[in-house]
Tab-separated table of N, CA and C in Angstrom:
chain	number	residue	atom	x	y	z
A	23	UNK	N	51.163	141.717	139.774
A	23	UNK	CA	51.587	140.370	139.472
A	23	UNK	C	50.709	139.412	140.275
A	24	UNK	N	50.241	138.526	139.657
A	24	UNK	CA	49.297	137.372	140.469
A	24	UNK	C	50.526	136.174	140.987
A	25	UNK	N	49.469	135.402	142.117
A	25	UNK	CA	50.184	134.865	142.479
A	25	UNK	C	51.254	133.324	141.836
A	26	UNK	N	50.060	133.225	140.840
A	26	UNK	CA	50.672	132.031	139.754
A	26	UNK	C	51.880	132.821	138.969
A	27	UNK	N	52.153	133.996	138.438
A	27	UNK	CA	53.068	134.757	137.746
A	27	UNK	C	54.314	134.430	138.865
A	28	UNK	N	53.444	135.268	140.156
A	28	UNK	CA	54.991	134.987	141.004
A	28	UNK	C	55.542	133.640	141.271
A	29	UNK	N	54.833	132.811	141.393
A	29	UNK	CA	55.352	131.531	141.360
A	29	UNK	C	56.064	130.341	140.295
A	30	UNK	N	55.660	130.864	139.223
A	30	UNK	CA	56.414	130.803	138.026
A	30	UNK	C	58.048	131.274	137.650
A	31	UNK	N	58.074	132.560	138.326
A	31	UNK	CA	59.241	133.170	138.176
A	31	UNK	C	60.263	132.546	139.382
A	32	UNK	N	59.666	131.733	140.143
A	32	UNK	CA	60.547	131.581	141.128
A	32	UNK	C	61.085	129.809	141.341
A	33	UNK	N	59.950	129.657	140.462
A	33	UNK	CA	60.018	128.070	140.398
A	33	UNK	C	59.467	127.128	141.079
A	34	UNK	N	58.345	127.665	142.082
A	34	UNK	CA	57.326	126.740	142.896
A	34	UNK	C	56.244	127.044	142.070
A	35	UNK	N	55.164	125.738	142.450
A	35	UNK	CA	54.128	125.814	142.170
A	35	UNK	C	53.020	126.741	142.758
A	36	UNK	N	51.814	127.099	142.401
A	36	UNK	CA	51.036	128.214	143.058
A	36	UNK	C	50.781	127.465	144.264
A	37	UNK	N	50.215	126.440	144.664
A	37	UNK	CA	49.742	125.727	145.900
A	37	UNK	C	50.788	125.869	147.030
A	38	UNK	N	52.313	125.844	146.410
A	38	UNK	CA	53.411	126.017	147.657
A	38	UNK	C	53.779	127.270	147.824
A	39	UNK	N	53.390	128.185	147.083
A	39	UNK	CA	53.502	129.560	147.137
A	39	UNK	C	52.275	129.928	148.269
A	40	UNK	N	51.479	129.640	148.251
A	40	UNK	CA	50.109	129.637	148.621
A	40	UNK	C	50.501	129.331	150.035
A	41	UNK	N	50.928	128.500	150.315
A	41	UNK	CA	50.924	127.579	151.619
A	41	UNK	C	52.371	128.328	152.295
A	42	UNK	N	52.885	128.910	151.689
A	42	UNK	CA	54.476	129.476	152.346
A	42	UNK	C	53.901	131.015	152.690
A	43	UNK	N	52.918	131.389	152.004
A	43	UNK	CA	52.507	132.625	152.437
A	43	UNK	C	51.717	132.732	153.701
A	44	UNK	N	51.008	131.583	153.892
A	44	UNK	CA	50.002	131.222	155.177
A	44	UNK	C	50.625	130.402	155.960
A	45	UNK	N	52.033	130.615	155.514
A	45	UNK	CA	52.691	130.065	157.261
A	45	UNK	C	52.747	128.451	157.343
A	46	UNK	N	52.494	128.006	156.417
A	46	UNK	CA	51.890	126.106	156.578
A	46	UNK	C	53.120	125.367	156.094
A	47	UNK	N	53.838	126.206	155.410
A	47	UNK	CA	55.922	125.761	155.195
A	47	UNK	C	56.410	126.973	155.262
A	48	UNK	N	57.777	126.483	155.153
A	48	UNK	CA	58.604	127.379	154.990
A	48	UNK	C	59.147	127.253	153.867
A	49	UNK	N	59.680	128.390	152.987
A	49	UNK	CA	60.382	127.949	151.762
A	49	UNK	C	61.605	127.462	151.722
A	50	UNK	N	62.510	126.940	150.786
A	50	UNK	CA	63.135	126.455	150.971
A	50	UNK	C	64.615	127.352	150.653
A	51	UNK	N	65.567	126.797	150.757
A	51	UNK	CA	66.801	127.753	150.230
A	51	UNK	C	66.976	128.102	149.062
A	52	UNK	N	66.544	126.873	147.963
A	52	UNK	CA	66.520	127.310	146.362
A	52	UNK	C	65.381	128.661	145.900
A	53	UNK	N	64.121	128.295	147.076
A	53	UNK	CA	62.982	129.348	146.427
A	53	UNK	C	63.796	130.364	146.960
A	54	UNK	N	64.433	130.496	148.167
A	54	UNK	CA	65.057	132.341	148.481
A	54	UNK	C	66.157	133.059	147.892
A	55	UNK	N	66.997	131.439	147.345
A	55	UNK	CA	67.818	132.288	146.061
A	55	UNK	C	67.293	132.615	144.953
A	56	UNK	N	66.483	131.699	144.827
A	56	UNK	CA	65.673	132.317	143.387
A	56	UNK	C	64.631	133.408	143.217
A	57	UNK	N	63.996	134.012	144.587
A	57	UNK	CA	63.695	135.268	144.995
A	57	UNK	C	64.708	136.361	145.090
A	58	UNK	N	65.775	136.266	145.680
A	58	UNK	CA	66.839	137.004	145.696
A	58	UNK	C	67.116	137.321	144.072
A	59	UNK	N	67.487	136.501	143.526
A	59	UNK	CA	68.037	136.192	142.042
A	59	UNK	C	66.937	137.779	141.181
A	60	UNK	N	65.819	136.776	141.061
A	60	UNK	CA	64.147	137.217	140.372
A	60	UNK	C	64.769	138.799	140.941
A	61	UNK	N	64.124	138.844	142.883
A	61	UNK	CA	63.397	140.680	142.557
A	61	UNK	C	64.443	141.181	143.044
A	62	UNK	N	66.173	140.936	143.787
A	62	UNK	CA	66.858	141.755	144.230
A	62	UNK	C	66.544	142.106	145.368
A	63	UNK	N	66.241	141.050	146.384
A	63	UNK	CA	65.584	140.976	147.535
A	63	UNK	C	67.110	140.543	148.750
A	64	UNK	N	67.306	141.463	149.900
A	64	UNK	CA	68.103	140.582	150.803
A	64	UNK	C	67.199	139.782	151.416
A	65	UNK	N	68.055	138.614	151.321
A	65	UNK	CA	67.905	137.282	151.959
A	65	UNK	C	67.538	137.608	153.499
A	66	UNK	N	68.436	138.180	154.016
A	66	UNK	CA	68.517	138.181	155.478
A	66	UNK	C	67.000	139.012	155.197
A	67	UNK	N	66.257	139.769	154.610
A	67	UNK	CA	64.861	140.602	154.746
A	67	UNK	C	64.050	139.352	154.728
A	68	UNK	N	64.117	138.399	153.807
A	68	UNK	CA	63.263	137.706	153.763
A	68	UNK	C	63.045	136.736	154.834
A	69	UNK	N	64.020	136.175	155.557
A	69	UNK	CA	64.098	135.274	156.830
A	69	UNK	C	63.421	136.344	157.804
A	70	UNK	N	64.106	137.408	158.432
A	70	UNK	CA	63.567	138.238	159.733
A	70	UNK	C	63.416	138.974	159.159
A	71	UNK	N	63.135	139.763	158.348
A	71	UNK	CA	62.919	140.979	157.879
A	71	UNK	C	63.285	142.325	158.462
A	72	UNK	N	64.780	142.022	158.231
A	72	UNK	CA	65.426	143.056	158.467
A	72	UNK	C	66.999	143.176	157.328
């Protein structure tokens, strides 16, 4: 999956996808429910990853 696909499915644009991956934001609560939602991801993995 590229990164524009993943960002599509989640509802950000590629540039804030881009920039949340390199640390330059943080995402927000809608993108981690809507990650959660999308791949079946715990939340709590995605904050500390655990």
């Amino acid at each position: 999956m590229t990164q524009i696909e993943f960002a599509r499915l989640i509802g950000v644009s590629q540039g804030t996808l881009s920039d949340i991956e390199k640390d330059r934001c943080k995402p927000s609560v809608d993108t981690l429910v809507s990650i959660r939602k999308s791949f079946k991801v715990d939340i709590n993995w995605l904050l500390v990853g655990e």
